[in-house]
Short mmCIF file of C-alpha atoms in Angstrom, two decimals:
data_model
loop_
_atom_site.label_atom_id
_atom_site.label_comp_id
_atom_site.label_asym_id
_atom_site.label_seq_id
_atom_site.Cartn_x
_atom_site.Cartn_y
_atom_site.Cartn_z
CA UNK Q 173 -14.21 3.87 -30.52
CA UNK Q 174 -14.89 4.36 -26.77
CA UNK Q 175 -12.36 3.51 -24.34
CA UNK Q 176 -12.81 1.03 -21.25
CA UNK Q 177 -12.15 3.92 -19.05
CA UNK Q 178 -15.05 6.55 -21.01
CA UNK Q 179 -17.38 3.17 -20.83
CA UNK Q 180 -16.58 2.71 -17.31
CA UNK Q 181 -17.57 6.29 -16.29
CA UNK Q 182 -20.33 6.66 -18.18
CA UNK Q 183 -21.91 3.32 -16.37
CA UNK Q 184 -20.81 4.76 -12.77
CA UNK Q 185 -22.50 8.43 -13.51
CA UNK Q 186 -25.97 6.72 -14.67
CA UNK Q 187 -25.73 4.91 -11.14
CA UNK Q 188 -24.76 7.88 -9.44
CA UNK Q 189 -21.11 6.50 -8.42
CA UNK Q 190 -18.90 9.00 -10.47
CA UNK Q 191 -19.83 12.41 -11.53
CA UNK Q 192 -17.33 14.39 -13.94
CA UNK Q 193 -15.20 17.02 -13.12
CA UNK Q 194 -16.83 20.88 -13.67
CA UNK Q 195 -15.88 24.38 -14.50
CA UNK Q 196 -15.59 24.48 -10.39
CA UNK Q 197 -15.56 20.94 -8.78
CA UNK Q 198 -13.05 17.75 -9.45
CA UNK Q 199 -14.08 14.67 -10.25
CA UNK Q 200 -15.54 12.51 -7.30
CA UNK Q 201 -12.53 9.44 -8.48
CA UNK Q 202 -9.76 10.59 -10.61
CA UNK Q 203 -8.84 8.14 -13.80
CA UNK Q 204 -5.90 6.80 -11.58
CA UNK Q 205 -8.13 4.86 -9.21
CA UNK Q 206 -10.75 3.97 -11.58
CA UNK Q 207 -8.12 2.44 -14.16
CA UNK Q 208 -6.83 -0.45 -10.95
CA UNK Q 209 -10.39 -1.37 -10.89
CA UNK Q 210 -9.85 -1.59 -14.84
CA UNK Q 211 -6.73 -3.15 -14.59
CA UNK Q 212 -8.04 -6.04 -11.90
CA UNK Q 213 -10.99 -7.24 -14.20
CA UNK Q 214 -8.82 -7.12 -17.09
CA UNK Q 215 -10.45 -3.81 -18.77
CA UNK Q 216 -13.66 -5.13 -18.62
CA UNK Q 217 -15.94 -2.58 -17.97
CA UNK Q 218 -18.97 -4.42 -16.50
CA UNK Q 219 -16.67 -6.82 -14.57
CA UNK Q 220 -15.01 -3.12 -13.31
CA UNK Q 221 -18.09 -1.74 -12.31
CA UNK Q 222 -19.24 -4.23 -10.12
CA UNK Q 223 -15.95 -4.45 -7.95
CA UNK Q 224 -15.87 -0.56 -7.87
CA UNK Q 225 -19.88 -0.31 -7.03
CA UNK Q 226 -19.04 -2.55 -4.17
CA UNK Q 227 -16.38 -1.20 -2.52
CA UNK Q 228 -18.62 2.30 -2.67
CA UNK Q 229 -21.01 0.40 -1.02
CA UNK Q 230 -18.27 -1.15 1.13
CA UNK Q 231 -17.11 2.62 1.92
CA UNK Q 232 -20.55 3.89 3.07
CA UNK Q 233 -21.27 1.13 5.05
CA UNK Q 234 -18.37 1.27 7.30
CA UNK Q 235 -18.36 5.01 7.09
CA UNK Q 236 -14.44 5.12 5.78
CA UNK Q 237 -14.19 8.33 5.27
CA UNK Q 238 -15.06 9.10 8.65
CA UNK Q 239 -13.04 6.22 10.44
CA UNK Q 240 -9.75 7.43 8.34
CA UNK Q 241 -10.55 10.93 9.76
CA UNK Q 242 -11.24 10.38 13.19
CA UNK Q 243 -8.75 7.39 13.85
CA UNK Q 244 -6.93 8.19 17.26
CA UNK Q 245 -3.00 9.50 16.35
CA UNK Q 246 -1.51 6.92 18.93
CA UNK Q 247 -3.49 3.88 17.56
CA UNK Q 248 -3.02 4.53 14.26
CA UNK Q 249 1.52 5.03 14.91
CA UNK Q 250 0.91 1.79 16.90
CA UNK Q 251 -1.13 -0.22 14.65
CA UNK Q 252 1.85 0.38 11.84
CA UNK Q 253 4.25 -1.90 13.58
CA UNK Q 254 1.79 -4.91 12.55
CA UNK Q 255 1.69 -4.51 8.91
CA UNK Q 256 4.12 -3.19 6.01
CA UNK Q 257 5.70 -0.27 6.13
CA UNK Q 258 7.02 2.91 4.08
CA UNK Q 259 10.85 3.11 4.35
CA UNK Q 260 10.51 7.05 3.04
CA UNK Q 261 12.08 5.73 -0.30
CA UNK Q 262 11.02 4.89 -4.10
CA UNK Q 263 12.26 2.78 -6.10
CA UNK Q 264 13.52 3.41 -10.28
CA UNK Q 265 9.46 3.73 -11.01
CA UNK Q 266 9.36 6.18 -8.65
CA UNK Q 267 7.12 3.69 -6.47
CA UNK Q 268 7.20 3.72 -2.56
CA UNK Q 269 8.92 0.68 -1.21
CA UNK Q 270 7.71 -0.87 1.87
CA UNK Q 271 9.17 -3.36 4.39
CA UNK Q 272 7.34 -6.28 6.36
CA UNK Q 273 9.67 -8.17 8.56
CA UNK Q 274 7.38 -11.42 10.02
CA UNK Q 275 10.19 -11.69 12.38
CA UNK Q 276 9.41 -8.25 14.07
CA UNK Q 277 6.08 -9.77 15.06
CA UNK Q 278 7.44 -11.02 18.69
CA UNK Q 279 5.46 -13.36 20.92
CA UNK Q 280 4.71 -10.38 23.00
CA UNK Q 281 3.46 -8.30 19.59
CA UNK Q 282 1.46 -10.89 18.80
CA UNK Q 283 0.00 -10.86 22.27
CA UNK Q 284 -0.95 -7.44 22.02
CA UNK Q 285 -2.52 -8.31 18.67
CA UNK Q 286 -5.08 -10.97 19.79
CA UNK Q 287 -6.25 -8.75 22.42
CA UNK Q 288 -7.51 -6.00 19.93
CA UNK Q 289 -11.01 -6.85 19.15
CA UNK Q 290 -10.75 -8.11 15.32
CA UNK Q 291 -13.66 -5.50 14.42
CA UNK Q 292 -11.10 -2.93 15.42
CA UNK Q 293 -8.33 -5.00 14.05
CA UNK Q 294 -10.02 -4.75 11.06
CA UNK Q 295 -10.43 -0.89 10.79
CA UNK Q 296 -6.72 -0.76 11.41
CA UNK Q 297 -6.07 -2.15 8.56
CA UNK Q 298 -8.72 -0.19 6.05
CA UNK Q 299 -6.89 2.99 8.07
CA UNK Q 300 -3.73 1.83 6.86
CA UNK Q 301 -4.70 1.22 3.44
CA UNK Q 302 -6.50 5.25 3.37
CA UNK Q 303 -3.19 6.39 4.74
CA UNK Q 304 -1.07 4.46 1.66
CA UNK Q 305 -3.84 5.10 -0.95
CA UNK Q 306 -4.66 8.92 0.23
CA UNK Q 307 -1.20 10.07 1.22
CA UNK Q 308 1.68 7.62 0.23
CA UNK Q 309 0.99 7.06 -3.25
CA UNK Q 310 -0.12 10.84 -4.11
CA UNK Q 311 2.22 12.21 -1.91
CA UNK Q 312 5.14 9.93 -4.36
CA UNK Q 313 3.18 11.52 -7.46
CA UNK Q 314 4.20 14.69 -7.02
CA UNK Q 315 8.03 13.88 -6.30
CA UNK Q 316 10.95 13.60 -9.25
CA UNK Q 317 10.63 10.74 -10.74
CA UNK Q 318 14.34 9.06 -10.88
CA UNK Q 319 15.34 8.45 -14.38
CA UNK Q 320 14.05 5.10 -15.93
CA UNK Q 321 17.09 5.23 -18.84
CA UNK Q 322 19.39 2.79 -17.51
CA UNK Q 323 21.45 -0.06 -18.40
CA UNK Q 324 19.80 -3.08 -16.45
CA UNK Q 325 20.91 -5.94 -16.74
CA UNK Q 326 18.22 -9.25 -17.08
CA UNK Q 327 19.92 -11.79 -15.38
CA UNK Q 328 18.46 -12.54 -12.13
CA UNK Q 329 19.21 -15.26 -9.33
CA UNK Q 330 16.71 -17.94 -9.24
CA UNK Q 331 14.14 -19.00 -8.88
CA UNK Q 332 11.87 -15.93 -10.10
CA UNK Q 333 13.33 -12.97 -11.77
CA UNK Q 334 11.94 -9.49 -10.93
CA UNK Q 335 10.99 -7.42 -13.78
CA UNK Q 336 13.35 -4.75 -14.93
CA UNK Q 337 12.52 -1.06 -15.16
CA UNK Q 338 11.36 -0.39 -19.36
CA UNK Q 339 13.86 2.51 -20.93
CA UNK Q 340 12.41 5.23 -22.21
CA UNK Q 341 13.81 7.50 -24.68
CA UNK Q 342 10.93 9.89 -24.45
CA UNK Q 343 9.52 10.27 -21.31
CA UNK Q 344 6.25 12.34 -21.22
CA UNK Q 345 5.89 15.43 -19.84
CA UNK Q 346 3.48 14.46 -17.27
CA UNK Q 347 4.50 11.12 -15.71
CA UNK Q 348 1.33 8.98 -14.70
CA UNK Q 349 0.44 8.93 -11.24
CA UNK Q 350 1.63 6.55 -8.73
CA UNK Q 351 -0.90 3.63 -7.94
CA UNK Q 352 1.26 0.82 -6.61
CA UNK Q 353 4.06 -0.28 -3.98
CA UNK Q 354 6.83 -2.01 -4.28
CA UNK Q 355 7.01 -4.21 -0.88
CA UNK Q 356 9.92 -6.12 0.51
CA UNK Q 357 8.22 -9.39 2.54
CA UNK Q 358 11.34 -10.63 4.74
CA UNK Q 359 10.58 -14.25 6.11
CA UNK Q 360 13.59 -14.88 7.72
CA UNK Q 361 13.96 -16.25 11.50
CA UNK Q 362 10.41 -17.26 11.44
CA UNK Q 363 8.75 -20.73 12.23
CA UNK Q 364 6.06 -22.54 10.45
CA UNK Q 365 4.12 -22.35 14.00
CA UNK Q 366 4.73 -18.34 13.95
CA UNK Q 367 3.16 -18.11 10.15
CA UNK Q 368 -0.33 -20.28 11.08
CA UNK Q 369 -0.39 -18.39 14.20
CA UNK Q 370 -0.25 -15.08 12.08
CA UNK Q 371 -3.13 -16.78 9.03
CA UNK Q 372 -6.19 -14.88 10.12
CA UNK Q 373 -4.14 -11.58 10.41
CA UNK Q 374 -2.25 -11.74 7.29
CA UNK Q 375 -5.49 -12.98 5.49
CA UNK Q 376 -7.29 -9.96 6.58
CA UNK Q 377 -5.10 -7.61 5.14
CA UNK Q 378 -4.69 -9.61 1.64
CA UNK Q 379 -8.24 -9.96 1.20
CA UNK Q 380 -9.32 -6.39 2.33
CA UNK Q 381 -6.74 -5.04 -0.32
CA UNK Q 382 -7.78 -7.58 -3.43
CA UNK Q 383 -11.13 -6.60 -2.75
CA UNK Q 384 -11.34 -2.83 -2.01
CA UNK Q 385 -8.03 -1.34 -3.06
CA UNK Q 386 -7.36 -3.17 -6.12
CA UNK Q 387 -3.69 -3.43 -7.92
CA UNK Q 388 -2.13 -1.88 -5.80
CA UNK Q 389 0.63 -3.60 -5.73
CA UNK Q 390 3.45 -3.59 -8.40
CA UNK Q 391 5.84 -6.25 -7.04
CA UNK Q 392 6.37 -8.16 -3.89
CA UNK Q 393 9.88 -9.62 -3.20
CA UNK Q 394 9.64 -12.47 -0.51
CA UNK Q 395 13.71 -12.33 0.88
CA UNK Q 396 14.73 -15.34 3.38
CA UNK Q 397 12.42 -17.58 2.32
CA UNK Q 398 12.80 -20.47 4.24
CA UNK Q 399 12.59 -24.22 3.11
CA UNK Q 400 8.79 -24.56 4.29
CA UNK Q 401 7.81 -21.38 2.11
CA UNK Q 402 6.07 -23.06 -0.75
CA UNK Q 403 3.96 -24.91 1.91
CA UNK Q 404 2.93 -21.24 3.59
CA UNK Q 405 1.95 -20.31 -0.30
CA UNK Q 406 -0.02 -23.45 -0.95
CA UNK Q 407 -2.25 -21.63 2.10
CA UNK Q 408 -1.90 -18.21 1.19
CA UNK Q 409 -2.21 -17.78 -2.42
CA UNK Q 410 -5.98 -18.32 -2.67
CA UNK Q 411 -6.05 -14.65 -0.96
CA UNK Q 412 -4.59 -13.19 -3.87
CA UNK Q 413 -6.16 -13.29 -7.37
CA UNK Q 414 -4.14 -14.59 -10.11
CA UNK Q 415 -2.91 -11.08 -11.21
CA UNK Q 416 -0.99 -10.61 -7.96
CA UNK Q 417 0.07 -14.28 -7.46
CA UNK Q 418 2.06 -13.39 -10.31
CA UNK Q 419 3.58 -10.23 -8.73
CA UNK Q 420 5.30 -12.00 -6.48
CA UNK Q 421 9.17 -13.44 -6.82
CA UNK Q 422 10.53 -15.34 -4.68
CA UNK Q 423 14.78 -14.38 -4.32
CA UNK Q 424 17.67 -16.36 -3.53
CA UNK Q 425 19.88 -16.56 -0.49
CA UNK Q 426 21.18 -13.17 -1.83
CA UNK Q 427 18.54 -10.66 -3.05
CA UNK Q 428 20.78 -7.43 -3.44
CA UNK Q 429 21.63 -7.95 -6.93
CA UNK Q 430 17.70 -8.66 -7.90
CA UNK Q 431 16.56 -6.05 -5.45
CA UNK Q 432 19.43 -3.71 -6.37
CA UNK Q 433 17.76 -4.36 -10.41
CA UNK Q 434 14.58 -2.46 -9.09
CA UNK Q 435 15.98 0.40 -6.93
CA UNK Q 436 18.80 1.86 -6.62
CA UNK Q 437 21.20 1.44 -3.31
CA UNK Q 438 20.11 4.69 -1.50
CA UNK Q 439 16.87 3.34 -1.43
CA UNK Q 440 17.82 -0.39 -0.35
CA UNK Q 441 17.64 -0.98 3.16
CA UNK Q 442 21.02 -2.11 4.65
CA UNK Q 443 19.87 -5.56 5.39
CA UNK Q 444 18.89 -6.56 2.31
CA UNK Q 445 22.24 -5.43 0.35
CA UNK Q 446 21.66 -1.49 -0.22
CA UNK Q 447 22.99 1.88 1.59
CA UNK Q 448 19.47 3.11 3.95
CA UNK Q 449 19.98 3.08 7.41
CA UNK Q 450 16.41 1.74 7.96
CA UNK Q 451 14.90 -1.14 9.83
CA UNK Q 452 11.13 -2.54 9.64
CA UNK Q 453 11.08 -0.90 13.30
CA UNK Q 454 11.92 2.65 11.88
CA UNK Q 455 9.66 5.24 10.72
CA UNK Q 456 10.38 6.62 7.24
CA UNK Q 457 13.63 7.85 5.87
CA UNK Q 458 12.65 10.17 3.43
CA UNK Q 459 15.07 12.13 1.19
CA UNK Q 460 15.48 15.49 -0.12
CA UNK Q 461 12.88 16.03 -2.67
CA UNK Q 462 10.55 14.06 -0.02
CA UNK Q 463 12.00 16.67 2.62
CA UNK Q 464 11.20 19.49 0.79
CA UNK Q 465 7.46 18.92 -0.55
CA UNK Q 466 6.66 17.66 3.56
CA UNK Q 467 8.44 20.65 4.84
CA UNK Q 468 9.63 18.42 7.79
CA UNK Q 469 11.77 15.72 8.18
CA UNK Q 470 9.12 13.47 9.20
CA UNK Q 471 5.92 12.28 8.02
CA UNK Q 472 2.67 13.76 10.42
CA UNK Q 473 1.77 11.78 12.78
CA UNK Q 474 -1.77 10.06 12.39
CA UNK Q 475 -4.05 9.79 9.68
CA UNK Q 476 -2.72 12.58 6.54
CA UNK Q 477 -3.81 13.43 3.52
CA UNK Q 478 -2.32 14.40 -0.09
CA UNK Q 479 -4.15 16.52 -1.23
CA UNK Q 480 -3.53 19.86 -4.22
CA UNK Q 481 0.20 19.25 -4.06
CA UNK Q 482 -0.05 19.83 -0.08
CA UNK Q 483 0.02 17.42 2.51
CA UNK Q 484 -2.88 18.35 4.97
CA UNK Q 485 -5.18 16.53 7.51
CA UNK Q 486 -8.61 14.69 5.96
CA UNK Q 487 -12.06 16.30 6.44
CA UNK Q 488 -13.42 16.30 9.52
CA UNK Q 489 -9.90 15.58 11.64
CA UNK Q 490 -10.14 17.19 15.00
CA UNK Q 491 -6.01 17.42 16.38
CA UNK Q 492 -5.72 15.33 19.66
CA UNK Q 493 -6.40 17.77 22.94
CA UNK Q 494 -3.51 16.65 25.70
CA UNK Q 495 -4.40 17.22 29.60
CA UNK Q 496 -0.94 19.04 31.48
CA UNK Q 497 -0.47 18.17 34.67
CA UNK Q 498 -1.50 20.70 37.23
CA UNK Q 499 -3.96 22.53 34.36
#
């Protein structure tokens, strides 16, 4: 019997949209990408193929590839202080877990924000998404994956429980690849007047991922929820399709113990009941193993690639020229 997945490929190579690996080339999409667009239409292949065939057509028209490549460093470090970030850490999948404090988005932030065109606000975003689809997630693929064997416990605060990392007494020898964050919304010290203002920009992100970078996300924890919050989802959750309205959990005054469920305190940040020294404001805190496969301390700056177990720039980046006084 033919699998979704050998269905799905052998649709997108009669089109021309995938074409098998050879004795000398890769595949033009590995199975990890091709099974979220499986995974969003509910491993239907037809269904699959029309939401991949248009974001390839989505791609080529706004020249992606190209825009990822090309993006200007300093934009790019700025434009992450608008959307969520990478703390540098994983959680017991082995998933990156990123941070988005609302709060951090000042009057003066927000300011700044209208300014930008929203074309250009716009190719921000599909930047940021090439830099967590093309770098983070890889990038986490190739790192140890923490053990998965461990004695969680099921009770969780209310009113939404998070789900619990699955033992396994028999992990394979080649763990799947990483396709999804774990992301840590924080709504605290924010106004009702502060989330409509913020709509359009939140909405563009939502909708640019649920269409073009499908299940991608594995769980979103919304901590300091205030008492208006199921008013902001009555406008929000029309974004999202069903599969990732039910991704998200909503935590109790005290998310540690929930969070603490899905990653262990080393990869916590502080403020939300763990042991990392990280703030939305900071960049990555990566650990050892991270350390060692980046061969830095610190992420590159600008748009980066994962690519062959190395991290590299994409195709076609030219590194930024800088005028010296006096030269």
């Amino acid at each position: 019997m033919t699998s979704p997945l050998d269905e799905l490929k052998r649709s997108l190579e009669h089109e021309h949209l995938y074409k098998p690996p050879s004795d000398s080339t890769p595949a033009s999409h590995d199975d990890a990408t091709l099974l979220r667009f499986l995974r969003a239409r509910k491993f239907d292949p037809i269904k699959a193929h029309k939401q991949f065939a248009a974001t390839e057509a989505w791609r080529s028209k706004n020249n992606v590839l190209q825009l990822y490549a090309t993006f200007d460093q300093d934009e790019f470090e700025s434009a992450k202080r608008f959307y969520p970030r990478w703390t540098g850490r994983r959680d017991k999948h082995g998933i990156p877990v990123f941070v988005f404090r609302l709060a951090s988005l000042t009057a003066p932030l927000q300011k700044e924000l209208n300014a930008i065109p929203e074309e250009r606000r716009y190719q921000r975003i599909v930047a940021l998404w090439e830099f967590m689809s093309r770098f983070t997630l890889p990038f986490c693929s190739a790192l140890p994956r923490p053990s998965l064997s461990l004695d969680v416990s099921t009770t969780s605060p209310s009113p939404s429980p998070l789900p619990s990392p699955s033992p396994s007494s028999s992990p394979p020898p080649l763990p799947p690849p990483i396709t999804a964050t774990t992301s840590i919304i924080d709504l605290g010290g924010i106004s009702l007047g502060t989330m409509w203002s913020l709509r359009r920009h939140l909405q563009q992100a939502s909708e640019l991922a649920t269409a073009h970078y499908p299940e991608t996300l594995h769980t979103i924890a919304v901590v300091n929820a205030p008492a208006f919050f199921p008013t902001v989802w009555n406008w929000i959750k029309v974004w999202f399709d069903e599969g990732t309205r039910n991704k998200v959990h909503v935590l109790g005054a005290d998310p540690g113990p929930a969070l603490l469920q899905l990653m262990d305190a080393d990869s916590l940040p502080q403020v939300y009941g763990g042991a990392l020294p990280f703030t939305f404001e900071d960049e990555p805190v990566v650990d050892i193993p991270a350390r060692e496969l980046l061969g830095s301390n610190k992420i590159p700056r600008g748009p980066v690639v994962f690519l062959e177990g190395k991290v590299t720039r994409p195709e076609g980046y030219t590194e930024p020229q800088y005028i010296q006084n006096g030269t």
